[in-house]
Amino acid sequence: MSTNSVMKDPNHYANIYNAYEKNPKKIRVLDSTLREGEQHPGVSFTNKQRIQIAWMLDYFGVDQIEISPVVSNDHKEATKTIIKQGLKADIVSHGRALKEDIDVSLDCDAKWCAAYLGISDIHLKDKLRISRDDALSRAVETVEYAKSHGLKIRFTVEDGSRAEPEFLLKICKAIEEAGVDRISLPDTVGILRPIGMYNFVKKVRDSIDVPLDAHVHNDIGFAVANAFSACDAGVDQIHTTIDGIGERTGIPPLAEVAVALTYLYKSPNDFRLDMLLDLSRLIEEYTTIKPYDSKPIVGSSAYKHKAGTHLAAILRNPAAYEPIPPRAVGNRRRIVFGELAGKTGAAYLMSLLGLKKDDDSAKAVAAGLKGLRMGDLIEIPLEDRLEKIINDK
Ligand code: HCA
Ligand code: CU
């Protein structure tokens, strides 16, 4: 490939390392902001907010939206109303592996339900206080009950990553026979590393035909990596929440997952990625939880450029330090002037202020900025339009 065509796609060689398949398969997204997200400390939406979030997620393009009607009457009302909206996404009504919870989903007129049951020894012994045989029959009965009432059902083998592997397979096979529509494989306490998640999923994938979900927690910071490791092993749906909120440290954030699927995995989804910042802002407004500055995609510094060498490059071609353009995800590029601005940064600042810039004065201003010892002085947005003016000069 010639230098010129590589310049057209600055990610060209990185893409070769990423080794895309010719026809990448579609990886779906289930968003659980309304279920797992509400398990985040301090988060509780009003019904109006729940409905708005569901509409926005649907418009964004997720495949399934999860909500739990069994939590309270309010949640049940919200679930009913959201189901009535006739959104494109499936609304998945989440509850325990109990007939009474399936009944609540039926009451809400759900078409899809999800049932979870802890299957690791610690969950069986210290949470549920039932034997493996009890768990097996409870799982099968729950699936049969949902199916006999015309529901589609996803079954979650909760804490599956810490369950005895032969029992995990036994239970997956039994619910497959009972007609389960999807199985969610969770790393409930986020204890797996990426290869561990791969092996966990592969073990099930090799003996089960039912479509699989990955639900992974971020306790040690591996959630996004593990979700994609699960895809490599055969999962075709990832669970997310907006900004990754959830129990403890949460699960993979929708923004990272949707951007990675689109740009790094070439999965044929139809996401409106430019809504990502708005989705994050919406959750910030409803929860008062502000995403940390350096959070990928939606963080306030995700598209800020500061060091002089970076500014010099960005002013010519932002792709020098941006993997994908900020506009694509609804964010904005900003440049930061301060001690590190350097000669190019200083010259640019002078041109913005209408000052004549020659090499010596640019150097003097750069030295002045350094001498101020104030850290960052100002930051300004750098739009593509402005860049063009600079480049035309
Ligand atoms: C829970 C546990 C769960 C379920 C995941 C799922 C987990 O809080 O109910 O239903 O796919 O992490 O195992 O969130
Ligand atoms: Cu969870």
mmCIF file of C-alpha atoms and ligand atoms in Angstrom:
data_model
loop_
_atom_site.group_PDB
_atom_site.id
_atom_site.type_symbol
_atom_site.label_atom_id
_atom_site.label_comp_id
_atom_site.label_asym_id
_atom_site.label_seq_id
_atom_site.Cartn_x
_atom_site.Cartn_y
_atom_site.Cartn_z
ATOM 1 C CA MET A 1 0.000 0.000 0.000
ATOM 2 C CA SER A 2 1.350 3.427 -0.896
ATOM 3 C CA THR A 3 2.037 6.119 1.677
ATOM 4 C CA ASN A 4 -0.800 8.153 0.217
ATOM 5 C CA SER A 5 -3.515 5.575 0.684
ATOM 6 C CA VAL A 6 -2.249 4.793 4.171
ATOM 7 C CA MET A 7 -2.589 8.501 4.929
ATOM 8 C CA LYS A 8 -6.250 8.304 3.913
ATOM 9 C CA ASP A 9 -6.821 5.756 6.666
ATOM 10 C CA PRO A 10 -4.385 6.398 9.485
ATOM 11 C CA ASN A 11 -5.556 3.205 11.192
ATOM 12 C CA HIS A 12 -4.676 1.048 8.192
ATOM 13 C CA TYR A 13 -1.803 -0.947 9.711
ATOM 14 C CA ALA A 14 -3.512 -1.225 13.090
ATOM 15 C CA ASN A 15 -6.464 -2.709 11.240
ATOM 16 C CA ILE A 16 -4.182 -5.364 9.818
ATOM 17 C CA TYR A 17 -3.139 -6.375 13.339
ATOM 18 C CA ASN A 18 -6.809 -6.435 14.306
ATOM 19 C CA ALA A 19 -7.231 -9.169 11.673
ATOM 20 C CA TYR A 20 -10.853 -8.675 10.717
ATOM 21 C CA GLU A 21 -12.779 -11.535 9.247
ATOM 22 C CA LYS A 22 -14.173 -10.987 5.761
ATOM 23 C CA ASN A 23 -17.777 -10.940 6.945
ATOM 24 C CA PRO A 24 -17.704 -10.152 10.654
ATOM 25 C CA LYS A 25 -20.730 -11.511 12.475
ATOM 26 C CA LYS A 26 -23.138 -9.223 14.240
ATOM 27 C CA ILE A 27 -22.685 -8.958 17.987
ATOM 28 C CA ARG A 28 -25.853 -7.755 19.641
ATOM 29 C CA VAL A 29 -26.177 -5.463 22.648
ATOM 30 C CA LEU A 30 -28.524 -5.862 25.580
ATOM 31 C CA ASP A 31 -28.614 -2.714 27.663
ATOM 32 C CA SER A 32 -29.400 -3.202 31.330
ATOM 33 C CA THR A 33 -29.260 0.411 32.573
ATOM 34 C CA LEU A 34 -32.815 -0.016 33.855
ATOM 35 C CA ARG A 35 -32.011 -3.249 35.746
ATOM 36 C CA GLU A 36 -28.282 -3.694 36.533
ATOM 37 C CA GLY A 37 -27.856 0.111 36.332
ATOM 38 C CA GLU A 38 -30.423 0.663 39.047
ATOM 39 C CA GLN A 39 -28.399 -1.668 41.267
ATOM 40 C CA HIS A 40 -25.678 0.998 41.376
ATOM 41 C CA PRO A 41 -25.557 2.695 44.769
ATOM 42 C CA GLY A 42 -27.594 5.887 44.725
ATOM 43 C CA VAL A 43 -29.365 5.199 41.424
ATOM 44 C CA SER A 44 -33.130 5.132 41.253
ATOM 45 C CA PHE A 45 -35.011 6.437 38.255
ATOM 46 C CA THR A 46 -38.549 7.760 38.154
ATOM 47 C CA ASN A 47 -40.920 6.030 35.778
ATOM 48 C CA LYS A 48 -40.820 8.980 33.404
ATOM 49 C CA GLN A 49 -37.031 8.728 33.332
ATOM 50 C CA ARG A 50 -37.177 4.948 32.780
ATOM 51 C CA ILE A 51 -39.451 5.425 29.788
ATOM 52 C CA GLN A 52 -37.266 8.152 28.331
ATOM 53 C CA ILE A 53 -34.131 6.042 28.789
ATOM 54 C CA ALA A 54 -35.832 3.111 27.040
ATOM 55 C CA TRP A 55 -36.849 5.313 24.101
ATOM 56 C CA MET A 56 -33.355 6.710 23.748
ATOM 57 C CA LEU A 57 -31.703 3.292 23.966
ATOM 58 C CA ASP A 58 -34.085 2.011 21.324
ATOM 59 C CA TYR A 59 -33.377 4.960 19.053
ATOM 60 C CA PHE A 60 -29.657 4.457 19.634
ATOM 61 C CA GLY A 61 -30.053 0.925 18.298
ATOM 62 C CA VAL A 62 -29.579 -1.634 21.072
ATOM 63 C CA ASP A 63 -31.180 -5.034 20.449
ATOM 64 C CA GLN A 64 -32.608 -5.717 23.879
ATOM 65 C CA ILE A 65 -33.493 -3.553 26.893
ATOM 66 C CA GLU A 66 -33.635 -5.200 30.298
ATOM 67 C CA ILE A 67 -35.795 -4.098 33.211
ATOM 68 C CA SER A 68 -36.926 -5.845 36.360
ATOM 69 C CA PRO A 69 -40.647 -5.577 37.168
ATOM 70 C CA VAL A 70 -40.323 -7.638 40.349
ATOM 71 C CA VAL A 71 -38.413 -4.960 42.270
ATOM 72 C CA SER A 72 -41.411 -2.761 43.104
ATOM 73 C CA ASN A 73 -44.847 -1.766 41.859
ATOM 74 C CA ASP A 74 -43.267 1.256 40.260
ATOM 75 C CA HIS A 75 -40.902 -0.940 38.273
ATOM 76 C CA LYS A 76 -43.824 -3.119 37.263
ATOM 77 C CA GLU A 77 -45.719 -0.079 35.961
ATOM 78 C CA ALA A 78 -42.632 1.118 34.097
ATOM 79 C CA THR A 79 -42.127 -2.332 32.552
ATOM 80 C CA LYS A 80 -45.757 -2.470 31.399
ATOM 81 C CA THR A 81 -45.600 1.009 29.900
ATOM 82 C CA ILE A 82 -42.287 0.411 28.142
ATOM 83 C CA ILE A 83 -43.585 -2.858 26.671
ATOM 84 C CA LYS A 84 -46.645 -0.986 25.366
ATOM 85 C CA GLN A 85 -44.482 1.522 23.460
ATOM 86 C CA GLY A 86 -43.837 -1.019 20.705
ATOM 87 C CA LEU A 87 -40.115 -0.243 20.547
ATOM 88 C CA LYS A 88 -37.888 -2.035 18.054
ATOM 89 C CA ALA A 89 -35.741 -3.539 20.815
ATOM 90 C CA ASP A 90 -37.002 -6.564 22.753
ATOM 91 C CA ILE A 91 -37.946 -5.652 26.302
ATOM 92 C CA VAL A 92 -36.539 -8.327 28.592
ATOM 93 C CA SER A 93 -38.342 -8.685 31.901
ATOM 94 C CA HIS A 94 -35.784 -9.831 34.497
ATOM 95 C CA GLY A 95 -36.496 -11.791 37.665
ATOM 96 C CA ARG A 96 -35.520 -14.757 39.818
ATOM 97 C CA ALA A 97 -35.915 -18.334 38.622
ATOM 98 C CA LEU A 98 -39.297 -18.621 40.285
ATOM 99 C CA LYS A 99 -42.758 -19.134 38.826
ATOM 100 C CA GLU A 100 -44.024 -16.149 40.796
ATOM 101 C CA ASP A 101 -41.509 -13.883 39.040
ATOM 102 C CA ILE A 102 -42.420 -15.321 35.626
ATOM 103 C CA ASP A 103 -46.046 -14.536 36.517
ATOM 104 C CA VAL A 104 -45.092 -10.878 37.050
ATOM 105 C CA SER A 105 -43.517 -10.818 33.573
ATOM 106 C CA LEU A 106 -46.691 -12.354 32.143
ATOM 107 C CA ASP A 107 -48.732 -9.719 33.958
ATOM 108 C CA CYS A 108 -46.657 -7.066 32.202
ATOM 109 C CA ASP A 109 -47.440 -8.634 28.836
ATOM 110 C CA ALA A 110 -43.767 -9.392 28.281
ATOM 111 C CA LYS A 111 -42.649 -11.383 25.263
ATOM 112 C CA TRP A 112 -39.142 -11.934 26.633
ATOM 113 C CA CYS A 113 -38.196 -12.754 30.205
ATOM 114 C CA ALA A 114 -34.927 -13.511 31.957
ATOM 115 C CA ALA A 115 -34.532 -15.719 35.015
ATOM 116 C CA TYR A 116 -31.390 -15.967 37.130
ATOM 117 C CA LEU A 117 -30.267 -18.629 39.561
ATOM 118 C CA GLY A 118 -26.937 -18.831 41.405
ATOM 119 C CA ILE A 119 -25.240 -22.117 40.517
ATOM 120 C CA SER A 120 -21.825 -21.845 42.191
ATOM 121 C CA ASP A 121 -21.394 -23.806 45.402
ATOM 122 C CA ILE A 122 -21.202 -20.633 47.485
ATOM 123 C CA HIS A 123 -24.484 -19.339 46.024
ATOM 124 C CA LEU A 124 -26.187 -22.693 46.439
ATOM 125 C CA LYS A 125 -24.986 -23.230 49.978
ATOM 126 C CA ASP A 126 -24.819 -19.766 51.518
ATOM 127 C CA LYS A 127 -27.344 -17.748 49.521
ATOM 128 C CA LEU A 128 -30.039 -20.101 48.271
ATOM 129 C CA ARG A 129 -29.488 -23.005 50.695
ATOM 130 C CA ILE A 130 -30.448 -25.581 48.117
ATOM 131 C CA SER A 131 -28.656 -28.600 46.632
ATOM 132 C CA ARG A 132 -27.358 -28.862 43.063
ATOM 133 C CA ASP A 133 -30.246 -31.207 42.260
ATOM 134 C CA ASP A 134 -32.736 -28.655 43.596
ATOM 135 C CA ALA A 135 -31.127 -25.963 41.446
ATOM 136 C CA LEU A 136 -31.268 -28.183 38.381
ATOM 137 C CA SER A 137 -34.957 -28.909 38.778
ATOM 138 C CA ARG A 138 -35.739 -25.280 39.619
ATOM 139 C CA ALA A 139 -33.977 -24.142 36.438
ATOM 140 C CA VAL A 140 -35.766 -26.669 34.231
ATOM 141 C CA GLU A 141 -39.162 -25.971 35.809
ATOM 142 C CA THR A 142 -38.715 -22.231 35.353
ATOM 143 C CA VAL A 143 -37.849 -22.619 31.669
ATOM 144 C CA GLU A 144 -40.709 -25.067 31.072
ATOM 145 C CA TYR A 145 -43.137 -22.762 32.865
ATOM 146 C CA ALA A 146 -42.101 -19.722 30.783
ATOM 147 C CA LYS A 147 -42.226 -21.697 27.544
ATOM 148 C CA SER A 148 -45.629 -23.194 28.331
ATOM 149 C CA HIS A 149 -46.911 -19.638 28.718
ATOM 150 C CA GLY A 150 -45.570 -18.560 25.353
ATOM 151 C CA LEU A 151 -42.623 -16.521 26.675
ATOM 152 C CA LYS A 152 -39.146 -16.366 25.236
ATOM 153 C CA ILE A 153 -36.725 -16.937 28.074
ATOM 154 C CA ARG A 154 -33.068 -16.200 28.730
ATOM 155 C CA PHE A 155 -31.649 -18.138 31.639
ATOM 156 C CA THR A 156 -28.733 -16.747 33.653
ATOM 157 C CA VAL A 157 -26.467 -19.219 35.411
ATOM 158 C CA GLU A 158 -25.495 -16.656 38.014
ATOM 159 C CA ASP A 159 -21.904 -16.859 39.302
ATOM 160 C CA GLY A 160 -21.370 -19.379 36.498
ATOM 161 C CA SER A 161 -17.664 -18.548 36.260
ATOM 162 C CA ARG A 162 -17.180 -19.935 39.780
ATOM 163 C CA ALA A 163 -19.462 -22.962 39.395
ATOM 164 C CA GLU A 164 -18.180 -26.509 39.108
ATOM 165 C CA PRO A 165 -17.737 -26.874 35.305
ATOM 166 C CA GLU A 166 -19.500 -30.227 34.939
ATOM 167 C CA PHE A 167 -22.500 -28.917 36.865
ATOM 168 C CA LEU A 168 -22.490 -25.772 34.715
ATOM 169 C CA LEU A 169 -22.679 -27.934 31.584
ATOM 170 C CA LYS A 170 -25.305 -30.223 33.106
ATOM 171 C CA ILE A 171 -27.584 -27.307 33.896
ATOM 172 C CA CYS A 172 -27.027 -25.648 30.489
ATOM 173 C CA LYS A 173 -27.865 -28.913 28.699
ATOM 174 C CA ALA A 174 -30.976 -29.451 30.801
ATOM 175 C CA ILE A 175 -32.359 -25.978 30.120
ATOM 176 C CA GLU A 176 -31.471 -26.285 26.448
ATOM 177 C CA GLU A 177 -33.598 -29.424 26.331
ATOM 178 C CA ALA A 178 -36.380 -27.583 28.133
ATOM 179 C CA GLY A 179 -36.393 -25.041 25.291
ATOM 180 C CA VAL A 180 -34.488 -22.043 26.685
ATOM 181 C CA ASP A 181 -33.988 -19.303 24.047
ATOM 182 C CA ARG A 182 -30.727 -17.800 25.283
ATOM 183 C CA ILE A 183 -28.282 -18.514 28.115
ATOM 184 C CA SER A 184 -26.445 -15.692 29.886
ATOM 185 C CA LEU A 185 -22.950 -16.615 31.042
ATOM 186 C CA PRO A 186 -22.016 -14.208 33.807
ATOM 187 C CA ASP A 187 -18.747 -13.480 35.506
ATOM 188 C CA THR A 188 -20.763 -12.192 38.435
ATOM 189 C CA VAL A 189 -17.839 -11.104 40.613
ATOM 190 C CA GLY A 190 -15.467 -10.106 37.792
ATOM 191 C CA ILE A 191 -12.818 -12.665 38.712
ATOM 192 C CA LEU A 192 -11.886 -13.864 35.218
ATOM 193 C CA ARG A 193 -9.080 -12.567 33.059
ATOM 194 C CA PRO A 194 -9.730 -12.426 29.283
ATOM 195 C CA ILE A 195 -8.387 -15.911 28.515
ATOM 196 C CA GLY A 196 -10.370 -17.230 31.484
ATOM 197 C CA MET A 197 -13.579 -15.737 30.079
ATOM 198 C CA TYR A 198 -12.729 -17.259 26.716
ATOM 199 C CA ASN A 199 -12.273 -20.717 28.245
ATOM 200 C CA PHE A 200 -15.468 -20.401 30.327
ATOM 201 C CA VAL A 201 -17.597 -19.502 27.285
ATOM 202 C CA LYS A 202 -15.869 -22.013 25.017
ATOM 203 C CA LYS A 203 -16.607 -24.828 27.448
ATOM 204 C CA VAL A 204 -20.339 -24.106 27.138
ATOM 205 C CA ARG A 205 -20.248 -23.155 23.441
ATOM 206 C CA ASP A 206 -18.691 -26.518 22.520
ATOM 207 C CA SER A 207 -21.592 -28.524 23.877
ATOM 208 C CA ILE A 208 -24.600 -26.178 23.621
ATOM 209 C CA ASP A 209 -26.300 -24.705 20.533
ATOM 210 C CA VAL A 210 -28.437 -22.030 22.245
ATOM 211 C CA PRO A 211 -27.327 -18.392 21.605
ATOM 212 C CA LEU A 212 -25.211 -17.036 24.458
ATOM 213 C CA ASP A 213 -24.983 -13.683 26.269
ATOM 214 C CA ALA A 214 -21.964 -12.362 28.169
ATOM 215 C CA HIS A 215 -22.657 -10.525 31.426
ATOM 216 C CA VAL A 216 -19.373 -9.496 32.988
ATOM 217 C CA HIS A 217 -18.534 -7.413 36.016
ATOM 218 C CA ASN A 218 -15.747 -4.889 36.311
ATOM 219 C CA ASP A 219 -14.410 -5.586 39.808
ATOM 220 C CA ILE A 220 -10.814 -5.783 38.605
ATOM 221 C CA GLY A 221 -11.262 -3.606 35.507
ATOM 222 C CA PHE A 222 -11.504 -6.349 32.890
ATOM 223 C CA ALA A 223 -15.189 -6.047 31.993
ATOM 224 C CA VAL A 224 -14.847 -4.631 28.473
ATOM 225 C CA ALA A 225 -11.935 -6.919 27.599
ATOM 226 C CA ASN A 226 -13.771 -9.944 28.978
ATOM 227 C CA ALA A 227 -16.945 -9.120 27.057
ATOM 228 C CA PHE A 228 -14.996 -9.203 23.806
ATOM 229 C CA SER A 229 -13.092 -12.283 24.824
ATOM 230 C CA ALA A 230 -16.501 -13.912 25.292
ATOM 231 C CA CYS A 231 -17.412 -12.891 21.725
ATOM 232 C CA ASP A 232 -14.248 -14.505 20.393
ATOM 233 C CA ALA A 233 -15.410 -17.704 22.092
ATOM 234 C CA GLY A 234 -18.892 -17.625 20.567
ATOM 235 C CA VAL A 235 -21.162 -15.278 22.504
ATOM 236 C CA ASP A 236 -23.340 -13.100 20.260
ATOM 237 C CA GLN A 237 -24.758 -10.617 22.766
ATOM 238 C CA ILE A 238 -23.008 -8.339 25.271
ATOM 239 C CA HIS A 239 -24.695 -6.785 28.308
ATOM 240 C CA THR A 240 -23.994 -3.096 28.904
ATOM 241 C CA THR A 241 -25.270 -0.129 30.867
ATOM 242 C CA ILE A 242 -24.908 3.560 30.090
ATOM 243 C CA ASP A 243 -21.588 4.662 31.653
ATOM 244 C CA GLY A 244 -21.168 1.105 32.972
ATOM 245 C CA ILE A 245 -23.198 1.692 36.141
ATOM 246 C CA GLY A 246 -24.231 -1.414 38.050
ATOM 247 C CA GLU A 247 -23.750 -3.369 41.244
ATOM 248 C CA ARG A 248 -20.377 -2.367 42.817
ATOM 249 C CA THR A 249 -18.074 -1.363 39.931
ATOM 250 C CA GLY A 250 -20.612 -2.208 37.247
ATOM 251 C CA ILE A 251 -20.456 -3.832 33.838
ATOM 252 C CA PRO A 252 -19.183 -2.763 30.377
ATOM 253 C CA PRO A 253 -20.284 0.755 29.385
ATOM 254 C CA LEU A 254 -22.482 1.035 26.309
ATOM 255 C CA ALA A 255 -20.196 3.670 24.748
ATOM 256 C CA GLU A 256 -17.024 1.563 24.781
ATOM 257 C CA VAL A 257 -18.867 -1.552 23.631
ATOM 258 C CA ALA A 258 -20.759 0.150 20.792
ATOM 259 C CA VAL A 259 -17.670 1.983 19.529
ATOM 260 C CA ALA A 260 -15.507 -1.140 19.743
ATOM 261 C CA LEU A 261 -18.146 -3.198 17.932
ATOM 262 C CA THR A 262 -18.393 -0.626 15.166
ATOM 263 C CA TYR A 263 -14.765 0.345 14.702
ATOM 264 C CA LEU A 264 -12.697 -2.527 16.081
ATOM 265 C CA TYR A 265 -14.908 -5.530 15.373
ATOM 266 C CA LYS A 266 -16.744 -4.250 12.255
ATOM 267 C CA SER A 267 -19.930 -5.774 13.616
ATOM 268 C CA PRO A 268 -22.859 -4.744 11.394
ATOM 269 C CA ASN A 269 -24.933 -2.912 14.023
ATOM 270 C CA ASP A 270 -26.849 0.200 13.204
ATOM 271 C CA PHE A 271 -25.922 2.363 16.181
ATOM 272 C CA ARG A 272 -26.400 6.122 16.305
ATOM 273 C CA LEU A 273 -23.005 6.592 17.884
ATOM 274 C CA ASP A 274 -23.359 10.365 17.901
ATOM 275 C CA MET A 275 -25.927 9.952 20.701
ATOM 276 C CA LEU A 276 -23.350 8.500 23.090
ATOM 277 C CA LEU A 277 -22.456 11.739 24.825
ATOM 278 C CA ASP A 278 -26.134 12.671 25.211
ATOM 279 C CA LEU A 279 -26.909 9.259 26.702
ATOM 280 C CA SER A 280 -24.108 9.713 29.200
ATOM 281 C CA ARG A 281 -25.276 13.252 30.059
ATOM 282 C CA LEU A 282 -28.819 11.984 30.541
ATOM 283 C CA ILE A 283 -27.648 9.450 33.116
ATOM 284 C CA GLU A 284 -25.458 12.073 34.780
ATOM 285 C CA GLU A 285 -28.482 14.335 35.097
ATOM 286 C CA TYR A 286 -30.714 11.585 36.497
ATOM 287 C CA THR A 287 -28.149 10.124 38.909
ATOM 288 C CA THR A 288 -25.724 13.007 39.596
ATOM 289 C CA ILE A 289 -22.923 10.514 38.895
ATOM 290 C CA LYS A 290 -20.421 12.316 36.699
ATOM 291 C CA PRO A 291 -18.248 10.109 34.493
ATOM 292 C CA TYR A 292 -14.567 10.518 35.425
ATOM 293 C CA ASP A 293 -12.591 12.897 33.138
ATOM 294 C CA SER A 294 -10.529 10.272 31.397
ATOM 295 C CA LYS A 295 -13.427 7.904 30.758
ATOM 296 C CA PRO A 296 -13.158 6.619 27.179
ATOM 297 C CA ILE A 297 -15.451 8.157 24.551
ATOM 298 C CA VAL A 298 -17.626 10.326 26.832
ATOM 299 C CA GLY A 299 -15.149 11.625 29.436
ATOM 300 C CA SER A 300 -14.474 15.370 29.401
ATOM 301 C CA SER A 301 -10.804 14.834 28.529
ATOM 302 C CA ALA A 302 -11.370 12.006 26.034
ATOM 303 C CA TYR A 303 -10.725 14.490 23.223
ATOM 304 C CA LYS A 304 -8.486 17.062 24.897
ATOM 305 C CA HIS A 305 -4.971 17.631 23.592
ATOM 306 C CA LYS A 306 -2.340 19.311 25.691
ATOM 307 C CA ALA A 307 1.352 18.650 25.017
ATOM 308 C CA GLY A 308 2.953 21.023 22.509
ATOM 309 C CA THR A 309 4.040 18.187 20.234
ATOM 310 C CA HIS A 310 0.475 16.899 20.211
ATOM 311 C CA LEU A 311 -0.967 20.355 19.504
ATOM 312 C CA ALA A 312 1.407 20.818 16.599
ATOM 313 C CA ALA A 313 0.194 17.543 15.075
ATOM 314 C CA ILE A 314 -3.484 18.017 15.911
ATOM 315 C CA LEU A 315 -3.556 21.423 14.256
ATOM 316 C CA ARG A 316 -2.452 19.785 11.028
ATOM 317 C CA ASN A 317 -4.349 16.520 11.277
ATOM 318 C CA PRO A 318 -6.321 15.507 14.389
ATOM 319 C CA ALA A 319 -6.141 11.843 13.418
ATOM 320 C CA ALA A 320 -2.515 11.997 14.571
ATOM 321 C CA TYR A 321 -3.772 11.624 18.153
ATOM 322 C CA GLU A 322 -7.393 10.521 17.776
ATOM 323 C CA PRO A 323 -8.438 6.950 16.960
ATOM 324 C CA ILE A 324 -11.858 8.119 15.763
ATOM 325 C CA PRO A 325 -13.223 11.652 15.330
ATOM 326 C CA PRO A 326 -15.033 13.151 18.341
ATOM 327 C CA ARG A 327 -18.056 14.099 16.255
ATOM 328 C CA ALA A 328 -18.713 10.440 15.503
ATOM 329 C CA VAL A 329 -19.532 9.858 19.174
ATOM 330 C CA GLY A 330 -21.117 13.240 19.898
ATOM 331 C CA ASN A 331 -18.063 14.571 21.741
ATOM 332 C CA ARG A 332 -15.927 17.667 21.006
ATOM 333 C CA ARG A 333 -12.251 18.186 20.558
ATOM 334 C CA ARG A 334 -10.549 20.712 22.814
ATOM 335 C CA ILE A 335 -7.044 21.996 22.950
ATOM 336 C CA VAL A 336 -5.413 23.043 26.171
ATOM 337 C CA PHE A 337 -2.970 25.947 26.343
ATOM 338 C CA GLY A 338 -0.596 26.124 29.245
ATOM 339 C CA GLU A 339 2.946 25.326 30.276
ATOM 340 C CA LEU A 340 3.221 22.577 27.703
ATOM 341 C CA ALA A 341 1.815 24.486 24.699
ATOM 342 C CA GLY A 342 5.174 24.916 22.963
ATOM 343 C CA LYS A 343 5.937 27.184 20.051
ATOM 344 C CA THR A 344 3.186 25.894 17.743
ATOM 345 C CA GLY A 345 0.571 26.090 20.463
ATOM 346 C CA ALA A 346 1.714 29.604 21.321
ATOM 347 C CA ALA A 347 1.629 30.676 17.666
ATOM 348 C CA TYR A 348 -1.880 29.317 17.333
ATOM 349 C CA LEU A 349 -3.000 31.129 20.471
ATOM 350 C CA MET A 350 -1.537 34.361 19.077
ATOM 351 C CA SER A 351 -3.342 33.932 15.776
ATOM 352 C CA LEU A 352 -6.609 33.416 17.656
ATOM 353 C CA LEU A 353 -6.012 36.688 19.479
ATOM 354 C CA GLY A 354 -5.337 38.464 16.208
ATOM 355 C CA LEU A 355 -1.655 38.980 16.976
ATOM 356 C CA LYS A 356 0.964 38.889 14.315
ATOM 357 C CA LYS A 357 2.994 35.742 14.818
ATOM 358 C CA ASP A 358 6.585 35.375 13.876
ATOM 359 C CA ASP A 359 8.938 32.717 15.061
ATOM 360 C CA ASP A 360 10.629 34.793 17.744
ATOM 361 C CA SER A 361 7.438 36.098 19.330
ATOM 362 C CA ALA A 362 5.919 32.580 19.274
ATOM 363 C CA LYS A 363 9.005 31.334 21.136
ATOM 364 C CA ALA A 364 8.711 34.198 23.612
ATOM 365 C CA VAL A 365 5.035 33.486 24.271
ATOM 366 C CA ALA A 366 5.786 29.760 24.684
ATOM 367 C CA ALA A 367 8.501 30.621 27.211
ATOM 368 C CA GLY A 368 6.121 33.019 28.945
ATOM 369 C CA LEU A 369 3.455 30.320 29.260
ATOM 370 C CA LYS A 370 6.021 27.940 30.751
ATOM 371 C CA GLY A 371 7.257 30.631 33.104
ATOM 372 C CA LEU A 372 3.754 31.277 34.440
ATOM 373 C CA ARG A 373 3.870 27.918 36.258
ATOM 374 C CA MET A 374 0.081 27.887 36.302
ATOM 375 C CA GLY A 375 -0.443 24.560 34.584
ATOM 376 C CA ASP A 376 -3.316 24.835 32.154
ATOM 377 C CA LEU A 377 -4.207 28.397 31.297
ATOM 378 C CA ILE A 378 -7.193 28.066 28.984
ATOM 379 C CA GLU A 379 -8.790 25.489 26.805
ATOM 380 C CA ILE A 380 -10.857 26.008 23.705
ATOM 381 C CA PRO A 381 -12.825 23.826 21.349
ATOM 382 C CA LEU A 382 -11.094 23.022 18.111
ATOM 383 C CA GLU A 383 -13.663 22.409 15.438
ATOM 384 C CA ASP A 384 -12.937 20.866 12.079
ATOM 385 C CA ARG A 385 -13.870 24.228 10.520
ATOM 386 C CA LEU A 386 -11.127 25.992 12.462
ATOM 387 C CA GLU A 387 -8.629 23.364 11.529
ATOM 388 C CA LYS A 388 -9.386 24.037 7.937
ATOM 389 C CA ILE A 389 -8.598 27.722 8.362
ATOM 390 C CA ILE A 390 -5.277 26.814 9.978
ATOM 391 C CA ASN A 391 -4.399 24.332 7.269
ATOM 392 C CA ASP A 392 -5.305 26.772 4.525
ATOM 393 C CA LYS A 393 -2.913 29.355 5.908
HETATM 394 C C1 HCA B 1 -28.013 -10.069 39.563
HETATM 395 C C2 HCA B 1 -26.922 -10.975 39.059
HETATM 396 C C3 HCA B 1 -26.494 -10.709 37.651
HETATM 397 C C4 HCA B 1 -27.358 -11.392 36.646
HETATM 398 C C5 HCA B 1 -26.855 -11.325 35.243
HETATM 399 C C6 HCA B 1 -27.832 -11.735 34.163
HETATM 400 C C7 HCA B 1 -25.036 -11.207 37.589
HETATM 401 O O1 HCA B 1 -27.686 -9.018 40.091
HETATM 402 O O2 HCA B 1 -29.171 -10.404 39.400
HETATM 403 O O3 HCA B 1 -29.031 -11.881 34.406
HETATM 404 O O4 HCA B 1 -27.391 -11.958 33.003
HETATM 405 O O5 HCA B 1 -24.130 -10.399 37.547
HETATM 406 O O6 HCA B 1 -24.837 -12.426 37.601
HETATM 407 O O7 HCA B 1 -26.473 -9.315 37.396
HETATM 408 CU CU CU B 2 -24.666 -8.354 37.093
#
